[in-house]
PDB file of C-alpha atoms and ligand atoms in Angstrom:
ATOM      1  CA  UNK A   8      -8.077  30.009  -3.173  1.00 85.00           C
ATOM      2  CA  UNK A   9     -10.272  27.046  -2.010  1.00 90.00           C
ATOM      3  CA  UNK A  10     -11.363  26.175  -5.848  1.00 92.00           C
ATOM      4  CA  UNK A  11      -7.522  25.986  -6.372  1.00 93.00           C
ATOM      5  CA  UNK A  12      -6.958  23.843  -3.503  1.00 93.00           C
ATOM      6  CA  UNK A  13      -9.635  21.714  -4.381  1.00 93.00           C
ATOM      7  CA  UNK A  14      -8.702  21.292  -8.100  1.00 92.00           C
ATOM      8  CA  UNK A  15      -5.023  20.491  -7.264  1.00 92.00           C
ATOM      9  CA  UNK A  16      -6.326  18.146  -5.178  1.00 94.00           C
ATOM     10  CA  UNK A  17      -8.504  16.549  -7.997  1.00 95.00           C
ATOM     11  CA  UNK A  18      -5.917  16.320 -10.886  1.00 93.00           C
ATOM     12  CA  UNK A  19      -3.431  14.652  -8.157  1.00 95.00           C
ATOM     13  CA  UNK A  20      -6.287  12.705  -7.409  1.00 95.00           C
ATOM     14  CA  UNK A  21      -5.876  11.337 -10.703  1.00 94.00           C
ATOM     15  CA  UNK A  22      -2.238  11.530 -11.215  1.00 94.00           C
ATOM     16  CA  UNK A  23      -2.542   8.918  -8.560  1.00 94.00           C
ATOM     17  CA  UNK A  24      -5.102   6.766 -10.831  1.00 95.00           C
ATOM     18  CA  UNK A  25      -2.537   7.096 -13.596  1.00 95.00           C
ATOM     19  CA  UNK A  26       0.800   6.619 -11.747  1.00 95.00           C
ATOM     20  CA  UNK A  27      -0.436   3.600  -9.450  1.00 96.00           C
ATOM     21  CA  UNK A  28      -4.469   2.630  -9.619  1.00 97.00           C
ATOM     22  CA  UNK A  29      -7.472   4.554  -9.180  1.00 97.00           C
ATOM     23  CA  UNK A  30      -8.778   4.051  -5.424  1.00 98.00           C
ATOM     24  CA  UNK A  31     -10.603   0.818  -5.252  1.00 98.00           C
ATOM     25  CA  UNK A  32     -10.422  -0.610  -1.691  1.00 98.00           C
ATOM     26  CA  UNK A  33      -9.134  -4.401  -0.666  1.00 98.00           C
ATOM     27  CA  UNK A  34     -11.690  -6.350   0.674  1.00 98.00           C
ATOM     28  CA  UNK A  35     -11.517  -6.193   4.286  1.00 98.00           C
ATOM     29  CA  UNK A  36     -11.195 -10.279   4.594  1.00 98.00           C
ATOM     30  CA  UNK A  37      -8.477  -9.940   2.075  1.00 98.00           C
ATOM     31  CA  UNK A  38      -6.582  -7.553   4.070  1.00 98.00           C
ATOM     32  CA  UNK A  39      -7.005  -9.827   7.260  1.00 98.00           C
ATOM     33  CA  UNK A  40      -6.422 -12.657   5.359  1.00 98.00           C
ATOM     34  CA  UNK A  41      -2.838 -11.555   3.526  1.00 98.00           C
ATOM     35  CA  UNK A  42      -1.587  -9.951   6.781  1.00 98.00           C
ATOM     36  CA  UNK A  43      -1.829 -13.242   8.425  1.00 98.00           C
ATOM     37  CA  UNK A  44      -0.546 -15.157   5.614  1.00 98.00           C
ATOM     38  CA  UNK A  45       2.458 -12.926   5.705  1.00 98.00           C
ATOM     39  CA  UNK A  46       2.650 -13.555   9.813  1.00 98.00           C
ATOM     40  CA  UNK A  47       2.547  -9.833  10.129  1.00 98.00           C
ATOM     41  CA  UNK A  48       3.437  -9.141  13.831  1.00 98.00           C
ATOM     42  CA  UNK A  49       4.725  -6.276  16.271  1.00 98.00           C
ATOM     43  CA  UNK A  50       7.836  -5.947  15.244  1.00 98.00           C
ATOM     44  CA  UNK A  51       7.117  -5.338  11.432  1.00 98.00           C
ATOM     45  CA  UNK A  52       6.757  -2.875   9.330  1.00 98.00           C
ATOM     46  CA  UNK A  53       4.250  -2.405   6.785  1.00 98.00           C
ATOM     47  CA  UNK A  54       4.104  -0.102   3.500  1.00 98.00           C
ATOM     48  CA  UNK A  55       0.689   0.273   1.829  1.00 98.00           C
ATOM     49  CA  UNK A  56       1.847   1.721  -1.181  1.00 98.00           C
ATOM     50  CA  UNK A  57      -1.261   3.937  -1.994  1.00 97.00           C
ATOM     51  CA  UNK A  58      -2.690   4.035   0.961  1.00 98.00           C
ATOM     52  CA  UNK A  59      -6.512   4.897  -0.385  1.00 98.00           C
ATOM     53  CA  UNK A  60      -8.107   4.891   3.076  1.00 98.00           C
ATOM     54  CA  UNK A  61      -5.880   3.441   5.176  1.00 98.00           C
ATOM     55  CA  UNK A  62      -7.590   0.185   6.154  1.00 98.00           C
ATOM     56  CA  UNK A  63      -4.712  -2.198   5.875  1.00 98.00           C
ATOM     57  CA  UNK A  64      -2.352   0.750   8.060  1.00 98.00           C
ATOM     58  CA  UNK A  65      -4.971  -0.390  10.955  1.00 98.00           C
ATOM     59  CA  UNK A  66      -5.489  -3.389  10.084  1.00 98.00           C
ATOM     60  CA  UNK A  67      -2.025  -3.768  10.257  1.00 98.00           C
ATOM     61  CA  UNK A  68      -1.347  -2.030  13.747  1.00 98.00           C
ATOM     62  CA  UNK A  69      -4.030  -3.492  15.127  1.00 98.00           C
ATOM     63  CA  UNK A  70      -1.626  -6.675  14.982  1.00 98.00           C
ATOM     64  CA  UNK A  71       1.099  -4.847  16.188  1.00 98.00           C
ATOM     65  CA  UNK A  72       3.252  -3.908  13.156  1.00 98.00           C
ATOM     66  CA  UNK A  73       3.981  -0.103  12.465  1.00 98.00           C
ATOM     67  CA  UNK A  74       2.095   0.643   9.490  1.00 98.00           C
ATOM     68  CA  UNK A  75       3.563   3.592   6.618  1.00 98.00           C
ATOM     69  CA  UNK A  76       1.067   4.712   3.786  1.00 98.00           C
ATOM     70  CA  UNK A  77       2.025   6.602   1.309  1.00 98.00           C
ATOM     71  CA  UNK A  78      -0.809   8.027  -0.870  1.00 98.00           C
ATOM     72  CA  UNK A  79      -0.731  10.354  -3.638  1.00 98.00           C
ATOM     73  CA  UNK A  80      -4.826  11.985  -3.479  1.00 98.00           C
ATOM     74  CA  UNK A  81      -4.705  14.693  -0.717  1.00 97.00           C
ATOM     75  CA  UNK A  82      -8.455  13.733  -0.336  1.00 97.00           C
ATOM     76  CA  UNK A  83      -7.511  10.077   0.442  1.00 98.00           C
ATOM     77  CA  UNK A  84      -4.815  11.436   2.601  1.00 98.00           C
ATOM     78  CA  UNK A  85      -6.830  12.943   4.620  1.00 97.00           C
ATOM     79  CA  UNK A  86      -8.963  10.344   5.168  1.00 98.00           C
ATOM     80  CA  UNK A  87      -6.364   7.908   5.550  1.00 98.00           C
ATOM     81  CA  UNK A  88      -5.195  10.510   8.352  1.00 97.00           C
ATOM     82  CA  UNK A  89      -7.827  10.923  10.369  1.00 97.00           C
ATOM     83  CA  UNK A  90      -9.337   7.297  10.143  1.00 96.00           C
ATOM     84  CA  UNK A  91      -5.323   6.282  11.716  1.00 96.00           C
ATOM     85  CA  UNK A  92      -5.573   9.083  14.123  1.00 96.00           C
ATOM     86  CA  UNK A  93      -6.644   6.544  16.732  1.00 96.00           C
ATOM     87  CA  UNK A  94      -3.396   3.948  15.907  1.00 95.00           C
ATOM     88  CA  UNK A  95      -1.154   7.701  15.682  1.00 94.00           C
ATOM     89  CA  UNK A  96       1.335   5.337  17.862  1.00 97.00           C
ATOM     90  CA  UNK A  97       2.793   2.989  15.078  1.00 98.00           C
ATOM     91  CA  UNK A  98       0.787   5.048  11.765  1.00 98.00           C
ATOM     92  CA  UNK A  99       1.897   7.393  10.129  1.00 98.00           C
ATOM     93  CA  UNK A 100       0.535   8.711   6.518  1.00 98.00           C
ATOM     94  CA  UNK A 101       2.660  10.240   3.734  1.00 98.00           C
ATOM     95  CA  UNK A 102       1.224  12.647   0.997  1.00 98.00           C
ATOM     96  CA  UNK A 103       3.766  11.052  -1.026  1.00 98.00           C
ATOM     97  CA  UNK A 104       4.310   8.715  -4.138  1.00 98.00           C
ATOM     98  CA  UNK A 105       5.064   5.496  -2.516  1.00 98.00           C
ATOM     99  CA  UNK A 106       7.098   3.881  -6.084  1.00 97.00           C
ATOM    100  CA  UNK A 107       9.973   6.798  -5.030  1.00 96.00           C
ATOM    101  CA  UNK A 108       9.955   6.283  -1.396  1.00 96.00           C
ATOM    102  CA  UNK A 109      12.680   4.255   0.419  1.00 93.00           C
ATOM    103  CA  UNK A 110      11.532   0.955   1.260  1.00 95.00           C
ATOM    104  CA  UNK A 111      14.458  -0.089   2.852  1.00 93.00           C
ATOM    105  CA  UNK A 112      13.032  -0.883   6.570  1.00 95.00           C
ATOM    106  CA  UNK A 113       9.703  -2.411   5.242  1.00 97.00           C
ATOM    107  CA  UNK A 114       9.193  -5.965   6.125  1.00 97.00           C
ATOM    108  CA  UNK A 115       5.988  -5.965   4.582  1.00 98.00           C
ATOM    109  CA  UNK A 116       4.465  -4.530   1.511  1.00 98.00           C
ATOM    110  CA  UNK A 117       1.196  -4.645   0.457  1.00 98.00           C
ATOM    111  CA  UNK A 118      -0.094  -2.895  -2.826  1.00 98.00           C
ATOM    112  CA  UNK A 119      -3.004  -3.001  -4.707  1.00 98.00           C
ATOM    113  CA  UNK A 120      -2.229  -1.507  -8.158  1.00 98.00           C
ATOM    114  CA  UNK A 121      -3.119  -1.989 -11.872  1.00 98.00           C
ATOM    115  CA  UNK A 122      -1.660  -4.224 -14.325  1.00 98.00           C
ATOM    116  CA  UNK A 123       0.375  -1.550 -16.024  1.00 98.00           C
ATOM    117  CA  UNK A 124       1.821  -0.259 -12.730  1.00 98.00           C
ATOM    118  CA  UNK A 125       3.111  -3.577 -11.909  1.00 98.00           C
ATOM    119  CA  UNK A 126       6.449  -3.386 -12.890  1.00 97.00           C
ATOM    120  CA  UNK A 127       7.318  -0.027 -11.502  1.00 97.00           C
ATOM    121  CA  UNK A 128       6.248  -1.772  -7.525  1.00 97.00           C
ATOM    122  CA  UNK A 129       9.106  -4.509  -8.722  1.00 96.00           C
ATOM    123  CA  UNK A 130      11.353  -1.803  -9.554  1.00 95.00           C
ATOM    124  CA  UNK A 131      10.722  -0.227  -6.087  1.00 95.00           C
ATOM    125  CA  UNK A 132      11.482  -3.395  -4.914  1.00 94.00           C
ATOM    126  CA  UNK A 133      14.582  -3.873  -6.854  1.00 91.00           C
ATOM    127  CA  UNK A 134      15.903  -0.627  -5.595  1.00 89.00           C
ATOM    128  CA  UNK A 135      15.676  -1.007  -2.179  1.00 89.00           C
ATOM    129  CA  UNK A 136      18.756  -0.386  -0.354  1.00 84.00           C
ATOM    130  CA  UNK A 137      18.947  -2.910   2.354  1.00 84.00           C
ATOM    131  CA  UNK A 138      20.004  -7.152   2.676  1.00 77.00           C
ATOM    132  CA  UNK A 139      17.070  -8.350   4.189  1.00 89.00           C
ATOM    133  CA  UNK A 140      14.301 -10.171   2.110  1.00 93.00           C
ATOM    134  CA  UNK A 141      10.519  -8.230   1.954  1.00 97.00           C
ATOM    135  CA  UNK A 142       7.257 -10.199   2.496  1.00 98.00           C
ATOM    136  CA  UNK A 143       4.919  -8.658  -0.652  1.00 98.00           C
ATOM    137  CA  UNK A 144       1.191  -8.724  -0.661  1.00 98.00           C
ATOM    138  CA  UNK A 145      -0.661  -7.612  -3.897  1.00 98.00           C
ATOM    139  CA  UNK A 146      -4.012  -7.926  -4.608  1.00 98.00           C
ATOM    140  CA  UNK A 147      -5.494  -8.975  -7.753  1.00 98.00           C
ATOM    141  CA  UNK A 148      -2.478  -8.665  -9.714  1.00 98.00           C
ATOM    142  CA  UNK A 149       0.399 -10.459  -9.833  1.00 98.00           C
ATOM    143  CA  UNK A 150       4.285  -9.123  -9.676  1.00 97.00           C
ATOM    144  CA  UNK A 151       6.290  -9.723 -12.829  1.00 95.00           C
ATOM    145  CA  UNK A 152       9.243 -12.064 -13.009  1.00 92.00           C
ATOM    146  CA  UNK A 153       8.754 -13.046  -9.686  1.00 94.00           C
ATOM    147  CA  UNK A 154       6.863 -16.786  -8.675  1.00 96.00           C
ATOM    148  CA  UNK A 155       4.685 -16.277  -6.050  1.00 98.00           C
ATOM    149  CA  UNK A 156       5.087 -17.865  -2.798  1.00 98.00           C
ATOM    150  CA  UNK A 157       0.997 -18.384  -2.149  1.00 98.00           C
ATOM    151  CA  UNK A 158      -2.204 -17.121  -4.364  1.00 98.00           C
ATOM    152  CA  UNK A 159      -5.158 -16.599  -1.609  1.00 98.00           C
ATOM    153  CA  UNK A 160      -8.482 -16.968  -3.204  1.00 98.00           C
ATOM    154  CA  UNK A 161     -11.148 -16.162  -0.775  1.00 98.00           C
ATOM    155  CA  UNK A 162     -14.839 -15.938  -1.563  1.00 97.00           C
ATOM    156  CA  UNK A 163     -16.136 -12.712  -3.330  1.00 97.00           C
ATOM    157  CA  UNK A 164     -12.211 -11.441  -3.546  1.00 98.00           C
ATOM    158  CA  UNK A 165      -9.952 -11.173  -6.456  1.00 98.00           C
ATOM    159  CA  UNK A 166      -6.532 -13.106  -6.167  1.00 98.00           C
ATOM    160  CA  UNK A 167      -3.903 -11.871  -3.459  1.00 98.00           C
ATOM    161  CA  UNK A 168      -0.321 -12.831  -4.426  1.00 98.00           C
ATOM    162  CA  UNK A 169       2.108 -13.620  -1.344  1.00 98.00           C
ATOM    163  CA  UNK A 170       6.137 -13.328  -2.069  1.00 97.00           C
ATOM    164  CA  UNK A 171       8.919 -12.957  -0.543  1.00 96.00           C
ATOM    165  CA  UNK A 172      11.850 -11.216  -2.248  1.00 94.00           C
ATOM    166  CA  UNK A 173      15.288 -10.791  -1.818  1.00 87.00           C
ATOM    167  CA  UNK A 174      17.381  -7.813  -1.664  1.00 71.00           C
ATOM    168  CA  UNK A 175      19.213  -7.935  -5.628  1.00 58.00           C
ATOM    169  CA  UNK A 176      21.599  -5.063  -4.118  1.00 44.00           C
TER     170      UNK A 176
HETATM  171  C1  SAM B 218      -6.624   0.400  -5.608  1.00 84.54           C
HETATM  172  S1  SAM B 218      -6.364   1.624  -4.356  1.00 84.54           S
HETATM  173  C2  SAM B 218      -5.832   0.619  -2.975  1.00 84.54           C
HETATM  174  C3  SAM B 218      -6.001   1.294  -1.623  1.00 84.54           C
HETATM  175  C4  SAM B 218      -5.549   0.474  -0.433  1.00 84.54           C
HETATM  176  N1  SAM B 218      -4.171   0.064  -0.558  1.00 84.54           N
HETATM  177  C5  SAM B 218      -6.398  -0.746  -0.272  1.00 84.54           C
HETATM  178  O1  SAM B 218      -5.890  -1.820  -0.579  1.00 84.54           O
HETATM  179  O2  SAM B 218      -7.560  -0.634   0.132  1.00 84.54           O
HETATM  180  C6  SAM B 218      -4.839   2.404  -4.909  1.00 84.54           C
HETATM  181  C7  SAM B 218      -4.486   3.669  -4.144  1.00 84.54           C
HETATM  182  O3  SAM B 218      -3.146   4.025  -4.425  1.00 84.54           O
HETATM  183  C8  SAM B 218      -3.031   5.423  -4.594  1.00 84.54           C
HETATM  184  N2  SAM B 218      -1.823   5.584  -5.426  1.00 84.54           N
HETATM  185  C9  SAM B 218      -1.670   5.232  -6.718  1.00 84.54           C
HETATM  186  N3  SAM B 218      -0.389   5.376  -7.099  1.00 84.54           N
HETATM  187  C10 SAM B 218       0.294   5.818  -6.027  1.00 84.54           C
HETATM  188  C11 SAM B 218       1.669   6.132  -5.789  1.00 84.54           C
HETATM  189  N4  SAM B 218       2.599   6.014  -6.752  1.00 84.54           N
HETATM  190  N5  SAM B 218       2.032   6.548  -4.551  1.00 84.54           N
HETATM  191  C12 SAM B 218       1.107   6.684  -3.577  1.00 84.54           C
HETATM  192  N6  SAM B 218      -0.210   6.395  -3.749  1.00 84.54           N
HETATM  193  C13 SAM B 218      -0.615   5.952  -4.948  1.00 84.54           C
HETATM  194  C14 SAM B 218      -4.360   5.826  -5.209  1.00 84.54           C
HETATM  195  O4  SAM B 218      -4.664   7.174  -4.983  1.00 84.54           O
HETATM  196  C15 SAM B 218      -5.325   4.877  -4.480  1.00 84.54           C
HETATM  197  O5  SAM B 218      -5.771   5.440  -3.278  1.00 84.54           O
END
């Protein structure tokens, strides 16, 4: 019973790694630095999509946003889970793939994917059901068809693209 827990685990573990990006994390002074960039404030909401362990959900609340991860490894989950417990107030951590969720109240979107998975975050972001235009971090890779709005380059950090797009619905 365990072994099967833990082996489901470890092939969604990397289903994730195949569907998004293995779990790498964003330098922490990249994650301060695109959060402010984007003028992320209480009031927003932010969607890590892959949450890995869940430092840009606090990083986030910790300026006042509410912060949703969703994040297909139950290990990372976990982790993601308990290091939030302490911002449970505006956190909250889905075991879920973030590229089907409903993005609709994000304000903010951060992602930190692979080149190949690219295109399925702009589809997300084409799909989203909702008028108002969403602030988009990525780091290290850049989203297709769109120009971006800023390209942070901070010492010992890849790239982190800044957009803001607009609702195509
Ligand atoms: C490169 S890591 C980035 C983690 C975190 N966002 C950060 O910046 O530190 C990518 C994470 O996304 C998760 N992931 C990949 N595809 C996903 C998907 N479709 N939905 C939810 N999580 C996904 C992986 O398990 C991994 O933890």
């Amino acid at each position: 019973m365990v072994l099967s827990l833990f082996f489901g685990a470890l092939a969604l573990t990397a289903y994730a790694a195949w569907r998004g990006a293995p779990w790498l994390p964003t330098p922490r002074r990249a994650v301060g630095a695109g959060l402010a960039a984007a003028s992320v404030q209480p009031g927003d909401v932010v969607v890590d999509i892959g949450a890995g362990d869940g430092r840009v959900l606090v990083a986030a609340a910790r300026r006042g946003a509410t912060a949703v991860g969703y994040e297909l490894s139950p290990f990372l989950w976990v982790f993601a889970w308990f290091r939030t417990r302490r911002n449970r107030a505006r956190v909250t951590v889905r075991l879920a793939d973030g590229f089907r969720a409903d993005l609709s109240a994000a304000t903010v979107i951060f992602a930190f994917l692979r080149p190949a998975t690219m295109p399925l975050l702009a589809a997300a972001l084409a799909h989203r059901r909702t008028q108002h235009p969403v602030r988009v971090l990525s780091y290290a890779f850049p989203l297709p068809g769109t120009p971006a709005a800023e390209v942070l380059r901070l010492p010992g950090c890849a790239p982190l693209y800044r957009y803001t797009v607009s609702s195509h619905g």
